Amino acid sequence: MTDEPTTVPEVLFVCVHNAGRSQMAAALLAHHAAGAVRVSSAGSAPADTINPAVREVMAEIGLDLSREVPKKLSTDAVEAADVVITMGCGDACPVFPGKRYLDWELTDPAGKALEDVRPIRDDIDARVRNLLRELVPPGE
C-alpha cells in the first residue's frame, strides 16, 4: 500500500449561456459526488441569470441554484479539468490535447415550461450518475 495522495477528478460542464444544462449538471454531480469530484460550469456566451424554470425544477429535488450565476468559459477552467463535458457550445469550447471531452446532446431548456424542463433534468441526472460511477467507482 502506498501513501500516494489520491487525486480528485475535476469535471467542467460547458454550454452556451451557462444558465441551464451546465448548471443543472454541475449541481447534480456536486450533490451526488459529495466531495469526491471537483465540479465547475461555464458558458461560451454567459447569460445574465440562471433560467428560472431550471432553478425551479432543481429546487423540486432539493438543489438550490438561487446563488449561482452564469460564468464565462476560460482557458484556465478547461486546462484545470480532467473531463470537459460540452452541451451544445459548438466551436466555442477550447480543445486541449490530453483532455477527455464528452459531448452530451441535450435539449436546451431556454423558454421551456417546467413540464418540459423536468425530463431534461432527469436525463442529465442519469448521465451524471453514470459519469460518477466511471470517475469514482463504488468502494473507492
GROMACS .gro file of C-alpha atoms in nm:
model
  140
    1MET     CA    1   0.000   0.000   0.000
    2THR     CA    2   0.140   0.340  -0.097
    3ASP     CA    3   0.092   0.676   0.064
    4GLU     CA    4   0.041   0.848  -0.269
    5PRO     CA    5  -0.216   1.124  -0.250
    6THR     CA    6  -0.533   1.040  -0.434
    7THR     CA    7  -0.627   1.297  -0.690
    8VAL     CA    8  -0.980   1.422  -0.706
    9PRO     CA    9  -1.108   1.429  -1.065
   10GLU     CA   10  -1.222   1.767  -1.193
   11VAL     CA   11  -1.520   1.798  -1.428
   12LEU     CA   12  -1.615   2.109  -1.625
   13PHE     CA   13  -1.963   2.138  -1.779
   14VAL     CA   14  -1.991   2.384  -2.067
   15CYS     CA   15  -2.291   2.518  -2.258
   16VAL     CA   16  -2.351   2.846  -2.437
   17HIS     CA   17  -2.528   3.051  -2.170
   18ASN     CA   18  -2.434   2.858  -1.850
   19ALA     CA   19  -2.792   2.924  -1.741
   20GLY     CA   20  -2.949   2.580  -1.778
   21ARG     CA   21  -2.798   2.247  -1.877
   22SER     CA   22  -2.445   2.303  -1.745
   23GLN     CA   23  -2.576   2.450  -1.419
   24MET     CA   24  -2.806   2.152  -1.365
   25ALA     CA   25  -2.526   1.906  -1.444
   26ALA     CA   26  -2.280   2.079  -1.211
   27ALA     CA   27  -2.529   2.091  -0.923
   28LEU     CA   28  -2.630   1.727  -0.971
   29LEU     CA   29  -2.272   1.599  -0.993
   30ALA     CA   30  -2.163   1.804  -0.692
   31HIS     CA   31  -2.460   1.667  -0.497
   32HIS     CA   32  -2.407   1.301  -0.590
   33ALA     CA   33  -2.025   1.313  -0.565
   34ALA     CA   34  -2.033   1.465  -0.215
   35GLY     CA   35  -1.679   1.599  -0.249
   36ALA     CA   36  -1.531   1.303  -0.442
   37VAL     CA   37  -1.520   1.514  -0.763
   38ARG     CA   38  -1.449   1.884  -0.816
   39VAL     CA   39  -1.716   2.039  -1.034
   40SER     CA   40  -1.743   2.364  -1.226
   41SER     CA   41  -1.950   2.502  -1.512
   42ALA     CA   42  -1.917   2.784  -1.761
   43GLY     CA   43  -2.062   2.926  -2.080
   44SER     CA   44  -1.914   3.050  -2.404
   45ALA     CA   45  -2.163   3.342  -2.400
   46PRO     CA   46  -2.300   3.352  -2.043
   47ALA     CA   47  -2.650   3.481  -1.974
   48ASP     CA   48  -2.719   3.736  -1.701
   49THR     CA   49  -2.907   3.493  -1.475
   50ILE     CA   50  -2.994   3.127  -1.434
   51ASN     CA   51  -3.307   3.019  -1.621
   52PRO     CA   52  -3.598   3.050  -1.370
   53ALA     CA   53  -3.751   2.718  -1.483
   54VAL     CA   54  -3.416   2.547  -1.424
   55ARG     CA   55  -3.394   2.697  -1.075
   56GLU     CA   56  -3.745   2.574  -1.002
   57VAL     CA   57  -3.703   2.213  -1.126
   58MET     CA   58  -3.379   2.186  -0.932
   59ALA     CA   59  -3.547   2.320  -0.616
   60GLU     CA   60  -3.810   2.046  -0.660
   61ILE     CA   61  -3.537   1.788  -0.592
   62GLY     CA   62  -3.378   1.988  -0.310
   63LEU     CA   63  -3.096   2.161  -0.500
   64ASP     CA   64  -3.080   2.539  -0.464
   65LEU     CA   65  -2.938   2.730  -0.761
   66SER     CA   66  -3.051   3.072  -0.634
   67ARG     CA   67  -2.695   3.180  -0.554
   68GLU     CA   68  -2.545   3.052  -0.880
   69VAL     CA   69  -2.455   3.290  -1.160
   70PRO     CA   70  -2.355   3.216  -1.518
   71LYS     CA   71  -1.976   3.222  -1.561
   72LYS     CA   72  -1.761   3.292  -1.866
   73LEU     CA   73  -1.566   2.998  -2.004
   74SER     CA   74  -1.192   3.046  -1.955
   75THR     CA   75  -0.891   2.865  -2.088
   76ASP     CA   76  -0.777   2.813  -1.728
   77ALA     CA   77  -1.101   2.629  -1.643
   78VAL     CA   78  -1.052   2.391  -1.936
   79GLU     CA   79  -0.684   2.337  -1.851
   80ALA     CA   80  -0.774   2.252  -1.488
   81ALA     CA   81  -1.040   1.996  -1.583
   82ASP     CA   82  -0.980   1.624  -1.630
   83VAL     CA   83  -1.312   1.585  -1.813
   84VAL     CA   84  -1.482   1.858  -2.017
   85ILE     CA   85  -1.846   1.793  -2.099
   86THR     CA   86  -1.993   2.016  -2.367
   87MET     CA   87  -2.363   2.067  -2.417
   88GLY     CA   88  -2.418   2.245  -2.743
   89CYS     CA   89  -2.144   2.507  -2.725
   90GLY     CA   90  -2.014   2.421  -3.071
   91ASP     CA   91  -1.673   2.552  -3.171
   92ALA     CA   92  -1.657   2.797  -2.880
   93CYS     CA   93  -1.505   2.535  -2.649
   94PRO     CA   94  -1.126   2.533  -2.647
   95VAL     CA   95  -0.973   2.191  -2.706
   96PHE     CA   96  -0.653   2.085  -2.533
   97PRO     CA   97  -0.461   1.766  -2.607
   98GLY     CA   98  -0.479   1.507  -2.332
   99LYS     CA   99  -0.817   1.618  -2.200
  100ARG     CA  100  -1.116   1.389  -2.208
  101TYR     CA  101  -1.408   1.550  -2.389
  102LEU     CA  102  -1.767   1.431  -2.393
  103ASP     CA  103  -2.047   1.598  -2.584
  104TRP     CA  104  -2.389   1.546  -2.434
  105GLU     CA  105  -2.664   1.625  -2.680
  106LEU     CA  106  -2.938   1.770  -2.464
  107THR     CA  107  -3.241   1.985  -2.535
  108ASP     CA  108  -3.187   2.347  -2.434
  109PRO     CA  109  -3.431   2.435  -2.153
  110ALA     CA  110  -3.444   2.802  -2.258
  111GLY     CA  111  -3.802   2.920  -2.298
  112LYS     CA  112  -3.947   2.582  -2.198
  113ALA     CA  113  -4.222   2.517  -1.942
  114LEU     CA  114  -4.148   2.328  -1.620
  115GLU     CA  115  -4.301   2.007  -1.754
  116ASP     CA  116  -4.056   2.024  -2.047
  117VAL     CA  117  -3.753   2.105  -1.829
  118ARG     CA  118  -3.804   1.816  -1.583
  119PRO     CA  119  -3.720   1.543  -1.841
  120ILE     CA  120  -3.403   1.737  -1.935
  121ARG     CA  121  -3.306   1.749  -1.566
  122ASP     CA  122  -3.374   1.378  -1.528
  123ASP     CA  123  -3.171   1.293  -1.840
  124ILE     CA  124  -2.879   1.498  -1.706
  125ASP     CA  125  -2.914   1.329  -1.367
  126ALA     CA  126  -2.886   0.982  -1.523
  127ARG     CA  127  -2.580   1.086  -1.727
  128VAL     CA  128  -2.415   1.245  -1.422
  129ARG     CA  129  -2.468   0.931  -1.214
  130ASN     CA  130  -2.310   0.717  -1.488
  131LEU     CA  131  -2.015   0.956  -1.514
  132LEU     CA  132  -1.967   0.949  -1.137
  133ARG     CA  133  -1.956   0.566  -1.138
  134GLU     CA  134  -1.680   0.590  -1.402
  135LEU     CA  135  -1.479   0.857  -1.221
  136VAL     CA  136  -1.518   0.721  -0.869
  137PRO     CA  137  -1.605   0.352  -0.882
  138PRO     CA  138  -1.815   0.230  -0.588
  139GLY     CA  139  -1.600   0.121  -0.297
  140GLU     CA  140  -1.320   0.370  -0.365
   0.00000   0.00000   0.00000
